[in-house]
Amino acid sequence: MTRIAVLISGGGTNLQSLIDAQTAGMFEDGEIVLVLSSKQKVFAIQRAADNGIPSVIVARKDYHNLEDYDGAMRAELDRYHVDLVVLAGFLSILGPKVLGAYGGRILNIHPALIPSFCGKGFYGLHVHKAALDYGVKVTGATVHFVNEVVDGGKIVLQKAVDVMPDDTPESLQLRVMEDAEHIILPQAVAMYCRGEIRG
Ligand code: GAR
């Protein structure tokens, strides 16, 4: 069995796409055993509860330094005997303790075609605003393995999405989520569960 932890910081539409994929049997012996949130009171926690998935909150502000925060996150992942960590809109930083223990077993979804519009500061709506400011006609999403370089790990899947002339950051974000992220993130997790990809 592949025990999956999904790390989130917000609404959790990507988490929902993973829950739906699991319900549809896409993950074979894979199971989401934990939702770990970096924030309190986000809707993703409700989605976990609605589906009987345990959730924990590990918020950076509750720890004196990055080392303690990193250690707390590592302890939760260890406690649930996690095999695969999925960053699904997780907007906090991972430290060396988590990366050291789970390196090669962490997937992230990024809302652009890496290496465009990625790296430090490129998250959420900032990514789509940058794509519109640049004037690209095609953007998309990328699933990649996580290493110590922000958005720098091995690419697993990408899917392109057209930019429309009247797009706003919000309308583009929605199209990238629905037409790319919610498709390729469950696909990548299913590939991992079948042993087809390794970091
Ligand atoms: C998603 O668009 C995800 O790709 C992005 O945050 C959003 C979370 O939405 N992640 C990043 O920007 C990471 N660099 P969700 O909570 O509805 O899944």
Coordinates of C-alpha atoms and ligand atoms in Angstrom, one line a residue:
M1 CA 0.0 0.0 0.0
T2 CA 1.2 3.5 -0.8
R3 CA 0.3 5.7 2.2
I4 CA -0.2 9.3 0.8
A5 CA 0.0 12.6 2.7
V6 CA -1.4 15.6 1.0
L7 CA 0.0 19.0 2.1
I8 CA -2.2 22.0 1.6
S9 CA -2.5 25.7 2.5
G10 CA -5.8 26.8 1.0
G11 CA -9.1 25.8 -0.6
G12 CA -8.0 22.4 -1.6
T13 CA -9.4 22.0 -5.1
N14 CA -6.3 19.9 -5.9
L15 CA -6.9 17.8 -2.8
Q16 CA -10.5 17.3 -4.0
S17 CA -9.2 16.0 -7.4
L18 CA -7.1 13.5 -5.5
I19 CA -10.0 12.4 -3.3
D20 CA -12.2 12.0 -6.4
A21 CA -9.4 10.0 -8.1
Q22 CA -9.0 7.7 -5.1
T23 CA -12.8 7.2 -5.0
A24 CA -12.7 6.3 -8.7
G25 CA -10.1 3.6 -7.9
M26 CA -7.2 5.4 -9.8
F27 CA -4.7 4.8 -7.0
E28 CA -5.1 1.0 -6.8
D29 CA -3.4 0.3 -3.5
G30 CA -2.7 3.9 -2.7
E31 CA -4.6 5.7 0.1
I32 CA -4.7 9.3 1.4
V33 CA -3.9 8.8 5.1
L34 CA -3.2 12.4 6.1
V35 CA -4.0 15.9 5.1
L36 CA -1.4 18.3 6.6
S37 CA -2.3 22.0 6.5
S38 CA 0.1 25.0 7.0
K39 CA -2.9 27.1 7.9
Q40 CA -5.9 27.0 10.2
K41 CA -9.5 27.4 9.0
V42 CA -8.9 26.6 5.3
F43 CA -11.6 24.8 3.3
A44 CA -9.3 21.9 2.5
I45 CA -9.5 20.7 6.1
Q46 CA -13.3 20.5 5.8
R47 CA -12.8 18.5 2.6
A48 CA -10.6 16.0 4.5
A49 CA -13.2 15.8 7.3
D50 CA -16.1 15.2 4.9
N51 CA -14.1 12.3 3.5
G52 CA -13.0 10.8 6.8
I53 CA -9.3 11.7 6.3
P54 CA -7.4 12.7 9.4
S55 CA -5.9 16.2 9.3
V56 CA -3.3 18.1 11.3
I57 CA -2.3 21.7 11.3
V58 CA 1.5 22.5 11.4
A59 CA 1.7 26.3 11.1
R60 CA 5.0 28.1 10.8
K61 CA 3.9 30.8 13.2
D62 CA 3.6 28.2 16.0
Y63 CA 7.3 27.5 15.9
H64 CA 10.3 29.6 17.0
N65 CA 12.4 28.7 14.0
L66 CA 12.5 26.8 10.7
E67 CA 14.3 23.9 12.4
D68 CA 11.5 23.2 14.9
Y69 CA 8.8 23.7 12.2
D70 CA 10.6 21.3 9.9
G71 CA 10.9 18.8 12.8
A72 CA 7.2 19.0 13.6
M73 CA 6.3 18.4 10.0
R74 CA 8.6 15.4 9.8
A75 CA 7.2 14.0 13.0
E76 CA 3.6 14.0 11.6
L77 CA 4.7 12.4 8.4
D78 CA 6.6 9.7 10.3
R79 CA 3.6 9.2 12.7
Y80 CA 1.4 8.3 9.8
H81 CA 4.1 6.1 8.1
V82 CA 3.8 8.1 4.9
D83 CA 5.3 6.7 1.7
L84 CA 4.4 9.6 -0.7
V85 CA 4.1 13.3 0.1
V86 CA 2.0 15.4 -2.3
L87 CA 2.2 19.2 -2.2
A88 CA -1.2 20.3 -3.5
G89 CA -1.2 24.1 -3.1
F90 CA 1.2 24.0 -0.2
L91 CA 2.6 27.5 0.1
S92 CA 5.1 26.9 2.9
I93 CA 8.7 25.9 2.8
L94 CA 10.0 22.4 3.4
G95 CA 13.2 22.1 5.5
P96 CA 16.1 19.6 5.4
K97 CA 14.5 17.2 7.9
V98 CA 11.5 16.5 5.7
L99 CA 13.6 16.7 2.5
G100 CA 16.2 14.3 3.9
A101 CA 13.6 11.7 5.0
Y102 CA 11.2 12.0 2.1
G103 CA 13.5 13.1 -0.7
G104 CA 12.5 11.4 -4.0
R105 CA 9.0 10.8 -2.6
I106 CA 7.6 14.3 -2.8
L107 CA 5.5 15.6 -5.7
N108 CA 4.4 19.2 -6.3
I109 CA 1.9 20.8 -8.6
H110 CA 3.0 24.1 -10.0
P111 CA 0.5 26.3 -11.9
A112 CA 2.8 27.1 -14.9
L113 CA 4.9 25.3 -17.5
I114 CA 8.3 25.1 -15.7
P115 CA 10.8 26.6 -16.3
S116 CA 8.5 29.6 -17.0
F117 CA 7.0 31.5 -14.1
C118 CA 8.5 29.4 -11.3
G119 CA 10.9 29.7 -8.3
K120 CA 10.8 32.0 -5.3
G121 CA 7.7 34.3 -5.2
F122 CA 5.8 32.5 -7.9
Y123 CA 2.8 31.0 -6.2
G124 CA -1.0 31.2 -6.6
L125 CA -2.3 34.2 -8.5
H126 CA 1.2 35.8 -8.8
V127 CA 2.0 33.1 -11.3
H128 CA -0.9 33.9 -13.6
K129 CA -0.4 37.6 -13.2
A130 CA 3.2 37.2 -14.4
A131 CA 2.1 35.1 -17.3
L132 CA -0.5 37.7 -18.4
D133 CA 2.0 40.6 -17.9
Y134 CA 4.6 38.8 -20.1
G135 CA 1.9 38.2 -22.8
V136 CA 2.3 34.4 -23.2
K137 CA -0.4 32.8 -25.3
V138 CA 0.0 29.3 -23.7
T139 CA 0.6 28.5 -20.1
G140 CA -0.3 25.3 -18.1
A141 CA 0.7 23.2 -15.1
T142 CA 3.6 21.0 -14.1
V143 CA 3.9 18.1 -11.7
H144 CA 7.5 17.6 -10.5
F145 CA 9.5 15.9 -7.8
V146 CA 10.7 18.2 -5.1
N147 CA 14.3 18.8 -4.2
E148 CA 16.1 21.6 -2.4
V149 CA 15.8 24.0 -5.4
V150 CA 12.4 25.7 -5.5
D151 CA 10.4 24.2 -8.4
G152 CA 13.7 22.7 -9.6
G153 CA 13.1 18.9 -9.3
K154 CA 12.6 16.4 -12.1
I155 CA 9.5 17.0 -14.2
V156 CA 6.8 14.2 -14.3
L157 CA 3.9 15.6 -16.3
Q158 CA 3.0 18.9 -17.9
K159 CA -0.2 20.1 -19.6
A160 CA -0.7 23.2 -21.7
V161 CA -3.7 25.6 -21.5
D162 CA -4.5 28.5 -23.9
V163 CA -4.5 32.0 -22.6
M164 CA -7.5 34.0 -23.8
P165 CA -7.3 37.7 -24.8
D166 CA -9.7 38.8 -22.1
D167 CA -8.2 36.7 -19.3
T168 CA -7.7 38.1 -15.8
P169 CA -5.4 36.3 -13.3
E170 CA -8.5 34.8 -11.7
S171 CA -10.0 33.5 -14.9
L172 CA -6.7 32.1 -16.1
Q173 CA -6.1 30.4 -12.7
L174 CA -9.5 28.7 -12.9
R175 CA -8.8 27.4 -16.4
V176 CA -5.3 26.1 -15.5
M177 CA -6.8 24.4 -12.4
E178 CA -9.7 22.7 -14.2
D179 CA -8.0 21.9 -17.5
A180 CA -4.6 21.0 -16.3
E181 CA -3.9 20.7 -12.5
H182 CA -6.9 18.6 -11.6
I183 CA -6.0 16.2 -14.4
I184 CA -2.2 15.8 -14.2
L185 CA -1.9 15.7 -10.4
P186 CA -4.0 12.6 -9.9
Q187 CA -2.4 11.0 -13.0
A188 CA 1.1 11.6 -11.5
V189 CA 0.0 10.1 -8.1
A190 CA -1.5 7.1 -9.9
M191 CA 1.8 6.6 -11.8
Y192 CA 3.7 6.7 -8.5
C193 CA 1.4 4.2 -6.9
R194 CA 1.9 1.8 -9.9
G195 CA 5.7 2.2 -9.4
E196 CA 6.1 3.9 -12.9
I197 CA 8.0 7.0 -11.5
R198 CA 10.5 7.5 -8.8
G199 CA 12.3 10.7 -7.7
Ligands
GAR1 C1 -3.0 25.8 -7.1 O1 -3.2 26.6 -8.3 C2 -1.6 25.3 -7.1 O2 -1.1 25.0 -8.3 C3 -0.9 26.5 -6.5 O3 -1.8 27.0 -5.5 C4 -3.1 26.7 -5.9 C5 -3.8 26.0 -4.8 O4 -5.2 25.8 -5.0 N1 0.4 26.2 -6.0 C6 1.5 27.0 -6.1 O5 1.4 28.1 -6.6 C7 2.8 26.4 -5.6 N2 3.9 27.1 -6.1 P1 -6.1 24.7 -4.3 O6 -5.9 24.9 -2.8 O7 -7.5 24.9 -4.7 O8 -5.6 23.3 -4.7

